[in-house]
Amino acid sequence: MISQFFVLSQRGDNIVFRDYRGEVAKGSAEIFFRKVKFWKEDGQEEAPPVFNVDGVNYFHVKVVGLLFVATTRVNVSPSLVLELLQRIARVIKDYLGVLSEDSLRKNFVLVYELLDEVIDFGYVQTTSTEVLKSYVFNEPIVVDAARLQPLGPAAIFMQGTKRMPGTAVTKSVVANEPGGRKREEVFVDIIEKISVTFSSSGYILTSEIDGTIQMKSYLSGNPEIRLALNEDLSIGRGGGTVYDYRSSSGSGAVILDDCNFHESVRLDSFDMDRTLSLVPPDGEFPVMNYRMTQEFKPPFRINCLIEEAGQLKAEVIIKVRAEFPSNITANTIAVQMPLPKYTTRASFELEPGAVGQRTDFKEANKKLEWGLKKIVGGSEHTLRAKLTFSQESHANLTKEAGPVSMTFTMPMYNVSRLQVKYLQIAKKSSSYNPYRWVRYVTQANSYVARI
């Protein structure tokens, strides 16, 4: 049960505000934004997703630069409210096509209509785009996506100024194309978030993949879709059926620890030939979520060395080696490393001819930051940093610095080898041939190397 829902811009402007129960003061948005902007408690950089101020619980998620916030005075499940905020953001994006400050302002009548149907007197009614279509009648005002700054998942598939074929990330599921026609197409995204921890000697301590197969359908009449995965796919260590996770030795090339499917997916022939049948609902939805701890080759190797270089000085060397094919490129790489608390200055030295790289020393939280625009497979990059200390180190430097963490995005690459072999759409006529787009992306969830 929530009292208020509001959406704030990065500047703190109130774009959408709905008070459902009148239990929380009207100035809550201003209190929330000031608290988030000047968050200094516990030495954290960012405010946590849930916090309490003067007896009011504030829940928030950040979606493409916008703050989606809910307030309540009662003790509700934080995970429930955070999931609700994510789903509201997804429903609004399904309707508007583009989620941005501009699109929200132009479509505020439609957004308020959606909010009134999704939440009634603080209680959730439905977050299904399919169900909402029969209750919401306002047409969206389409915002030109070309003028928008690429943020969030949509930016994953942008290569410079070129956009990948199709416009699934910026199309409304309810608005027609210019001229009243609707382009028949379906988009499938295999998104994998990987977590790897390396020991100080470079061995892999833990490795895990959290994956999801996302689908967004623009097919009229909702025809049946058959989606085929790897034939050698095994689920559970025994490679048994989808319902049997008990055995302990797997033989398939792709072994998932566990998985779950969307309610619209039928598993009649899944055990025989690894195909999923479904009639896709409107909007974006996860066909399948899966988890995998089978050993895989990590895309990057990180080596880090820190050693004293004279009185009150030390040197850090970080090497990042790309261990994937040269036809694959990783984008927006960011490397961070906490330094000893008594570090006062850091000077950086990049390799000769380095392009698209930036370095920074954050004095407030004593962190070294190294950003790379892109890394081509098979290449190696090195950063040297000379540190100056305000006092002598009385302990081992490796205990006071690190670990090195890394974030990146890799389009058209997946480490689990899970693939969509084919995408069959039930034909209405011999001339019916909708567009099909299948895309892969790998992102770092927690990619850490100990020193």
Coordinates of C-alpha atoms in Angstrom, one line a residue:
M1 CA 0.0 0.0 0.0
I2 CA 1.5 3.3 -1.0
S3 CA 0.4 6.9 -0.3
Q4 CA 2.0 8.9 -3.1
F5 CA 3.7 8.2 -6.4
F6 CA 5.8 10.8 -8.2
V7 CA 8.4 11.1 -11.0
L8 CA 11.3 13.6 -10.7
S9 CA 13.7 14.8 -13.3
Q10 CA 17.5 14.9 -12.7
R11 CA 17.1 18.6 -11.7
G12 CA 14.4 17.7 -9.1
D13 CA 11.4 19.0 -11.2
N14 CA 8.1 17.3 -10.4
I15 CA 7.0 15.8 -13.7
V16 CA 4.2 13.5 -12.4
F17 CA 2.6 13.5 -8.9
R18 CA -0.3 11.5 -7.7
D19 CA -1.5 11.5 -4.0
Y20 CA -3.6 8.4 -3.4
R21 CA -4.3 8.6 0.3
G22 CA -3.5 12.0 1.6
E23 CA -1.4 10.6 4.5
V24 CA 1.9 12.2 3.6
A25 CA 2.6 16.0 3.4
K26 CA 2.6 17.6 -0.1
G27 CA 6.2 18.7 0.2
S28 CA 7.5 15.1 0.3
A29 CA 9.0 15.4 -3.2
E30 CA 11.2 18.4 -2.2
I31 CA 12.2 16.6 1.1
F32 CA 13.1 13.4 -0.9
F33 CA 15.1 15.2 -3.6
R34 CA 17.1 17.3 -1.0
K35 CA 17.8 14.1 1.0
V36 CA 19.0 12.2 -2.1
K37 CA 21.1 15.1 -3.5
F38 CA 22.9 15.7 -0.3
W39 CA 23.2 12.2 1.0
K40 CA 26.3 12.0 3.2
E41 CA 25.2 9.5 5.9
D42 CA 27.4 6.4 6.3
G43 CA 29.9 7.8 3.9
Q44 CA 27.9 6.6 0.9
E45 CA 27.9 8.3 -2.5
E46 CA 24.3 7.6 -3.4
A47 CA 21.2 7.3 -1.3
P48 CA 19.9 3.7 -0.8
P49 CA 16.7 2.7 -2.7
V50 CA 14.8 2.8 0.6
F51 CA 15.1 5.2 3.5
N52 CA 13.0 6.8 6.2
V53 CA 12.6 10.6 7.0
D54 CA 10.3 11.8 9.8
G55 CA 8.2 8.6 9.8
V56 CA 7.8 8.5 6.0
N57 CA 9.3 5.6 4.0
Y58 CA 10.7 6.7 0.6
F59 CA 11.3 4.1 -2.1
H60 CA 12.9 5.0 -5.4
V61 CA 14.4 3.6 -8.5
K62 CA 16.3 5.4 -11.3
V63 CA 15.2 4.7 -14.8
V64 CA 16.9 6.4 -17.8
G65 CA 17.8 9.4 -15.6
L66 CA 14.3 9.8 -14.1
L67 CA 13.5 9.1 -10.4
F68 CA 10.4 7.0 -9.8
V69 CA 9.4 7.4 -6.2
A70 CA 6.7 6.0 -3.8
T71 CA 6.0 7.1 -0.3
T72 CA 4.1 5.5 2.6
R73 CA 3.8 5.7 6.4
V74 CA 3.1 2.0 6.8
N75 CA 5.6 -0.9 6.9
V76 CA 5.3 -2.5 3.4
S77 CA 7.7 -4.9 1.7
P78 CA 10.5 -2.9 0.1
S79 CA 11.0 -5.4 -2.7
L80 CA 7.3 -5.3 -3.6
V81 CA 7.3 -1.5 -3.9
L82 CA 10.6 -1.4 -5.9
E83 CA 9.2 -4.0 -8.3
L84 CA 6.0 -2.0 -8.6
L85 CA 8.1 1.1 -9.5
Q86 CA 10.0 -0.8 -12.2
R87 CA 6.8 -2.2 -13.6
I88 CA 5.1 1.2 -13.7
A89 CA 8.1 2.5 -15.7
R90 CA 7.9 -0.4 -18.1
V91 CA 4.1 0.1 -18.6
I92 CA 4.6 3.8 -19.3
K93 CA 7.4 3.0 -21.7
D94 CA 5.2 0.4 -23.5
Y95 CA 2.6 3.1 -24.1
L96 CA 4.8 6.1 -24.9
G97 CA 7.5 4.2 -26.8
V98 CA 10.2 6.5 -25.3
L99 CA 10.7 7.1 -21.6
S100 CA 12.0 10.6 -21.1
E101 CA 11.1 13.9 -19.5
D102 CA 9.9 15.3 -22.8
S103 CA 7.6 12.3 -23.5
L104 CA 6.1 12.3 -20.0
R105 CA 5.3 16.1 -20.2
K106 CA 3.7 15.7 -23.7
N107 CA 1.6 12.7 -22.6
F108 CA 0.7 13.6 -19.0
V109 CA -3.0 13.0 -19.6
L110 CA -2.3 9.4 -20.7
V111 CA 0.3 8.9 -17.9
Y112 CA -2.3 10.0 -15.2
E113 CA -4.9 7.7 -16.8
L114 CA -2.5 4.8 -16.6
L115 CA -1.6 5.6 -12.9
D116 CA -5.3 5.6 -12.0
E117 CA -5.8 2.2 -13.5
V118 CA -2.6 0.6 -12.1
I119 CA -3.1 1.9 -8.5
D120 CA -6.4 2.5 -6.7
F121 CA -6.3 4.1 -3.3
G122 CA -2.7 3.0 -2.9
Y123 CA -3.4 -0.7 -3.8
V124 CA -2.0 -2.2 -7.0
Q125 CA -4.7 -3.4 -9.5
T126 CA -2.7 -4.5 -12.5
T127 CA 0.6 -3.8 -14.2
S128 CA -0.1 -5.8 -17.4
T129 CA 0.0 -3.7 -20.6
E130 CA -2.3 -6.3 -22.2
V131 CA -5.0 -5.9 -19.5
L132 CA -4.7 -2.0 -19.4
K133 CA -5.5 -1.8 -23.2
S134 CA -9.2 -2.4 -22.5
Y135 CA -9.3 0.5 -19.9
V136 CA -7.0 3.2 -21.3
F137 CA -8.3 5.1 -24.3
N138 CA -6.0 8.1 -24.7
E139 CA -3.6 7.9 -27.7
P140 CA 0.1 8.6 -27.1
I141 CA 1.8 11.6 -28.6
V142 CA 4.8 10.1 -30.2
V143 CA 8.2 11.8 -29.4
D144 CA 10.9 11.7 -32.0
A145 CA 13.5 9.3 -30.6
A146 CA 16.3 10.7 -32.8
R147 CA 16.5 13.9 -30.8
L148 CA 16.9 12.0 -27.5
Q149 CA 20.2 11.4 -25.7
P150 CA 20.7 7.6 -25.7
L151 CA 20.3 6.4 -22.1
G152 CA 19.9 3.0 -20.5
P153 CA 19.3 -0.3 -22.4
A154 CA 18.4 1.5 -25.6
A155 CA 22.0 2.9 -25.8
I156 CA 23.4 -0.7 -25.8
F157 CA 22.6 -1.2 -29.4
M158 CA 23.8 2.2 -30.7
Q159 CA 27.1 2.1 -32.5
G160 CA 28.2 5.7 -32.8
T161 CA 25.4 7.5 -34.7
K162 CA 24.2 4.3 -36.3
R163 CA 21.3 2.5 -34.9
M164 CA 20.7 -1.2 -35.1
P165 CA 17.8 -2.3 -37.5
G166 CA 14.4 -1.8 -36.1
T167 CA 13.1 0.6 -33.5
A168 CA 11.7 -1.6 -30.7
V169 CA 13.3 0.5 -28.0
T170 CA 11.4 3.6 -29.1
K171 CA 8.0 2.4 -30.4
S172 CA 4.7 2.5 -28.6
V173 CA 2.8 -0.8 -28.5
V174 CA -0.5 1.0 -29.0
A175 CA 0.2 3.8 -31.5
N176 CA 0.1 3.0 -35.2
E177 CA 2.9 4.0 -37.7
P178 CA 2.3 7.2 -39.8
G179 CA -0.4 6.4 -42.4
G180 CA -2.2 4.1 -40.0
R181 CA -0.2 1.0 -40.9
K182 CA 1.5 -1.1 -38.3
R183 CA 4.9 -2.6 -39.1
E184 CA 4.9 -6.4 -38.3
E185 CA 8.0 -7.2 -36.3
V186 CA 9.1 -9.0 -33.1
F187 CA 12.2 -8.3 -31.1
V188 CA 14.1 -10.8 -28.9
D189 CA 16.9 -9.7 -26.6
I190 CA 19.2 -12.2 -24.8
I191 CA 20.7 -10.1 -21.9
E192 CA 23.3 -11.6 -19.6
K193 CA 24.7 -10.0 -16.5
I194 CA 27.9 -11.7 -15.4
S195 CA 29.5 -11.8 -11.9
V196 CA 33.1 -12.9 -11.6
T197 CA 35.6 -12.7 -8.7
F198 CA 39.3 -13.2 -9.4
S199 CA 41.9 -14.0 -6.7
S200 CA 45.1 -11.9 -6.4
S201 CA 46.9 -14.6 -8.5
G202 CA 44.3 -14.4 -11.3
Y203 CA 42.3 -17.6 -10.5
I204 CA 38.5 -17.5 -10.8
L205 CA 37.0 -17.8 -7.3
T206 CA 33.3 -17.4 -8.3
S207 CA 31.5 -17.0 -11.5
E208 CA 27.8 -16.7 -12.3
I209 CA 25.5 -15.6 -15.1
D210 CA 22.1 -14.0 -14.6
G211 CA 20.3 -14.1 -17.9
T212 CA 17.0 -13.2 -19.4
I213 CA 15.3 -13.6 -22.8
Q214 CA 13.2 -10.4 -23.3
M215 CA 10.6 -10.2 -26.0
K216 CA 8.7 -7.2 -27.5
S217 CA 6.0 -8.0 -30.1
Y218 CA 4.4 -5.7 -32.6
L219 CA 2.5 -8.5 -34.4
S220 CA -1.1 -7.8 -35.1
G221 CA -3.6 -10.5 -34.0
N222 CA -1.1 -12.0 -31.6
P223 CA -0.1 -15.1 -33.6
E224 CA 1.6 -18.1 -31.9
I225 CA 5.5 -17.9 -31.8
R226 CA 7.8 -20.9 -31.5
L227 CA 11.3 -20.1 -30.1
A228 CA 14.0 -22.8 -30.3
L229 CA 17.0 -22.9 -28.0
N230 CA 20.2 -25.0 -28.1
E231 CA 19.4 -28.7 -28.5
D232 CA 22.2 -29.6 -26.0
L233 CA 20.7 -27.3 -23.3
S234 CA 20.5 -29.0 -19.9
I235 CA 18.6 -27.6 -16.9
G236 CA 19.8 -28.6 -13.4
R237 CA 23.0 -30.5 -13.0
G238 CA 21.5 -33.7 -14.2
G239 CA 20.3 -32.3 -17.5
G240 CA 16.9 -33.8 -16.8
T241 CA 13.5 -32.2 -17.4
V242 CA 12.6 -28.7 -16.7
Y243 CA 10.9 -29.9 -13.5
D244 CA 13.7 -32.1 -12.3
Y245 CA 16.7 -30.4 -10.7
R246 CA 17.9 -33.2 -8.4
S247 CA 20.8 -34.9 -10.3
S248 CA 24.3 -33.7 -9.9
S249 CA 26.2 -34.3 -13.1
G250 CA 25.5 -32.5 -16.4
S251 CA 26.4 -33.6 -19.9
G252 CA 25.0 -30.8 -22.1
A253 CA 27.2 -28.0 -23.6
V254 CA 25.0 -25.4 -22.0
I255 CA 24.0 -26.2 -18.4
L256 CA 21.6 -23.9 -16.6
D257 CA 21.3 -24.2 -12.8
D258 CA 17.7 -23.1 -12.8
C259 CA 15.2 -21.1 -14.9
N260 CA 11.6 -19.8 -14.9
F261 CA 9.2 -18.9 -17.7
H262 CA 6.6 -16.3 -18.4
E263 CA 3.0 -17.5 -17.7
S264 CA 2.2 -17.3 -21.5
V265 CA 4.9 -19.9 -22.3
R266 CA 3.9 -23.5 -23.0
L267 CA 6.5 -26.2 -22.4
D268 CA 4.7 -29.1 -24.2
S269 CA 7.7 -29.9 -26.5
F270 CA 10.5 -28.3 -24.4
D271 CA 11.8 -31.6 -23.1
M272 CA 12.0 -33.1 -26.5
D273 CA 13.4 -30.4 -28.8
R274 CA 14.0 -27.4 -26.5
T275 CA 11.3 -25.2 -28.2
L276 CA 9.1 -22.8 -26.4
S277 CA 5.6 -22.0 -27.6
L278 CA 3.8 -18.8 -26.7
V279 CA 1.2 -16.2 -27.7
P280 CA 3.0 -13.0 -26.8
P281 CA 1.1 -10.4 -24.8
D282 CA 1.5 -6.7 -25.6
G283 CA 4.5 -4.8 -24.3
E284 CA 7.9 -6.0 -23.3
F285 CA 8.1 -9.1 -21.1
P286 CA 10.7 -11.7 -20.0
V287 CA 10.1 -15.0 -21.8
M288 CA 12.6 -16.8 -19.6
N289 CA 14.9 -16.0 -16.7
Y290 CA 17.9 -18.2 -16.0
R291 CA 20.9 -18.6 -13.8
M292 CA 24.2 -20.4 -14.6
T293 CA 27.2 -21.2 -12.5
Q294 CA 28.9 -23.6 -15.0
E295 CA 32.5 -22.5 -15.7
F296 CA 32.8 -20.1 -18.6
K297 CA 35.6 -18.1 -20.1
P298 CA 35.5 -14.6 -18.6
P299 CA 35.7 -11.9 -21.3
F300 CA 38.3 -9.8 -19.5
R301 CA 41.4 -10.6 -17.4
I302 CA 42.4 -8.0 -14.8
N303 CA 45.9 -7.8 -13.4
C304 CA 46.7 -5.2 -10.7
L305 CA 49.9 -4.4 -8.8
I306 CA 50.5 -1.8 -6.1
E307 CA 54.0 -1.3 -4.6
E308 CA 55.9 1.4 -2.7
A309 CA 58.1 3.6 -4.9
G310 CA 60.0 5.6 -2.3
Q311 CA 59.0 7.6 0.8
L312 CA 55.3 8.6 0.8
K313 CA 55.0 7.3 -2.8
A314 CA 53.5 4.2 -4.5
E315 CA 52.9 3.0 -8.0
V316 CA 49.8 1.2 -9.3
I317 CA 49.7 -0.8 -12.5
I318 CA 46.4 -2.1 -13.9
K319 CA 46.3 -4.3 -17.0
V320 CA 43.1 -5.2 -18.7
R321 CA 43.2 -8.0 -21.4
A322 CA 40.3 -8.7 -23.7
E323 CA 39.9 -12.5 -24.1
F324 CA 37.2 -12.6 -26.8
P325 CA 37.3 -12.6 -30.6
S326 CA 38.6 -9.6 -32.5
N327 CA 35.3 -9.1 -34.3
I328 CA 33.6 -8.2 -31.0
T329 CA 33.9 -4.8 -29.3
A330 CA 33.1 -4.0 -25.7
N331 CA 31.7 -0.5 -25.0
T332 CA 31.6 2.0 -22.1
I333 CA 34.2 0.3 -19.9
A334 CA 34.8 1.7 -16.4
V335 CA 37.5 0.5 -14.0
Q336 CA 37.5 1.6 -10.4
M337 CA 39.9 1.0 -7.6
P338 CA 39.8 2.3 -4.0
L339 CA 43.1 3.7 -2.8
P340 CA 44.6 4.0 0.7
K341 CA 42.7 6.6 2.8
Y342 CA 45.9 8.8 3.1
T343 CA 46.3 9.2 -0.6
T344 CA 46.5 12.9 -1.5
R345 CA 47.4 12.9 -5.2
A346 CA 47.5 10.6 -8.2
S347 CA 49.2 11.2 -11.6
F348 CA 48.3 8.9 -14.5
E349 CA 50.3 7.6 -17.4
L350 CA 48.4 5.9 -20.3
E351 CA 50.0 3.8 -23.0
P352 CA 51.3 5.6 -26.1
G353 CA 48.7 6.4 -28.7
A354 CA 45.8 5.7 -26.3
V355 CA 42.5 7.1 -27.7
G356 CA 39.1 7.5 -26.0
Q357 CA 40.4 6.9 -22.5
R358 CA 40.0 9.1 -19.4
T359 CA 41.4 8.9 -15.9
D360 CA 40.4 10.6 -12.6
F361 CA 41.2 10.5 -8.9
K362 CA 38.2 11.1 -6.7
E363 CA 39.6 12.8 -3.7
A364 CA 36.3 12.6 -1.7
N365 CA 36.2 8.8 -1.6
K366 CA 39.8 8.1 -2.6
K367 CA 39.0 6.2 -5.7
L368 CA 41.0 5.8 -9.0
E369 CA 38.7 5.8 -12.1
W370 CA 39.7 4.7 -15.6
G371 CA 37.2 4.9 -18.4
L372 CA 37.7 3.4 -21.9
K373 CA 35.2 4.1 -24.8
K374 CA 35.8 0.7 -26.4
I375 CA 38.0 -2.4 -26.3
V376 CA 38.5 -4.6 -29.3
G377 CA 38.8 -8.4 -28.7
G378 CA 42.4 -9.6 -28.2
S379 CA 43.8 -6.2 -27.2
E380 CA 45.5 -5.3 -23.9
H381 CA 45.4 -1.9 -22.1
T382 CA 47.6 -0.7 -19.3
L383 CA 47.3 2.2 -16.8
R384 CA 50.1 3.4 -14.5
A385 CA 49.3 5.7 -11.6
K386 CA 51.8 7.3 -9.3
L387 CA 50.4 8.0 -5.8
T388 CA 51.5 10.5 -3.2
F389 CA 50.6 9.8 0.5
S390 CA 50.2 12.2 3.4
Q391 CA 51.7 9.7 5.9
E392 CA 53.8 6.6 5.8
S393 CA 52.1 3.3 5.3
H394 CA 52.4 1.0 8.4
A395 CA 50.6 -1.9 6.9
N396 CA 50.7 -3.9 3.7
L397 CA 49.5 -1.6 0.8
T398 CA 47.6 -4.4 -0.8
K399 CA 45.4 -4.6 2.3
E400 CA 44.6 -0.9 2.2
A401 CA 43.8 -0.7 -1.5
G402 CA 41.5 -2.4 -3.9
P403 CA 39.7 -4.5 -5.0
V404 CA 39.6 -3.5 -8.7
S405 CA 36.0 -3.5 -10.1
M406 CA 34.9 -3.2 -13.7
T407 CA 31.7 -2.5 -15.7
F408 CA 31.2 -2.9 -19.4
T409 CA 28.7 -3.7 -22.1
M410 CA 29.3 -6.1 -25.0
P411 CA 26.7 -6.1 -27.9
M412 CA 26.2 -9.3 -29.9
Y413 CA 28.1 -11.5 -27.5
N414 CA 27.0 -13.9 -24.8
V415 CA 29.3 -16.0 -22.6
S416 CA 26.8 -18.8 -21.8
R417 CA 26.5 -19.9 -25.4
L418 CA 22.7 -20.0 -25.1
Q419 CA 21.3 -19.2 -28.5
V420 CA 17.9 -18.7 -30.2
K421 CA 18.2 -21.2 -33.1
Y422 CA 15.0 -20.1 -34.9
L423 CA 11.9 -17.9 -34.4
Q424 CA 8.8 -19.3 -36.1
I425 CA 5.7 -17.2 -36.4
A426 CA 2.3 -18.9 -37.2
K427 CA 1.4 -17.8 -40.8
K428 CA -1.9 -16.1 -41.5
S429 CA -1.3 -16.1 -45.2
S430 CA 1.4 -17.1 -47.7
S431 CA 2.5 -13.4 -48.0
Y432 CA 2.8 -12.9 -44.2
N433 CA 6.5 -12.6 -43.3
P434 CA 7.1 -10.3 -40.3
Y435 CA 10.5 -9.0 -39.4
R436 CA 12.4 -10.8 -36.7
W437 CA 15.2 -9.3 -34.7
V438 CA 17.4 -11.3 -32.3
R439 CA 20.1 -9.4 -30.3
Y440 CA 22.6 -10.5 -27.6
V441 CA 24.2 -8.4 -25.0
T442 CA 26.5 -9.1 -22.1
Q443 CA 26.9 -6.7 -19.1
A444 CA 29.0 -6.7 -16.0
N445 CA 27.0 -7.2 -12.8
S446 CA 29.9 -7.6 -10.3
Y447 CA 33.3 -8.0 -12.0
V448 CA 36.0 -7.8 -9.3
A449 CA 39.7 -8.6 -9.1
R450 CA 41.4 -8.8 -5.7
I451 CA 44.9 -7.4 -5.3

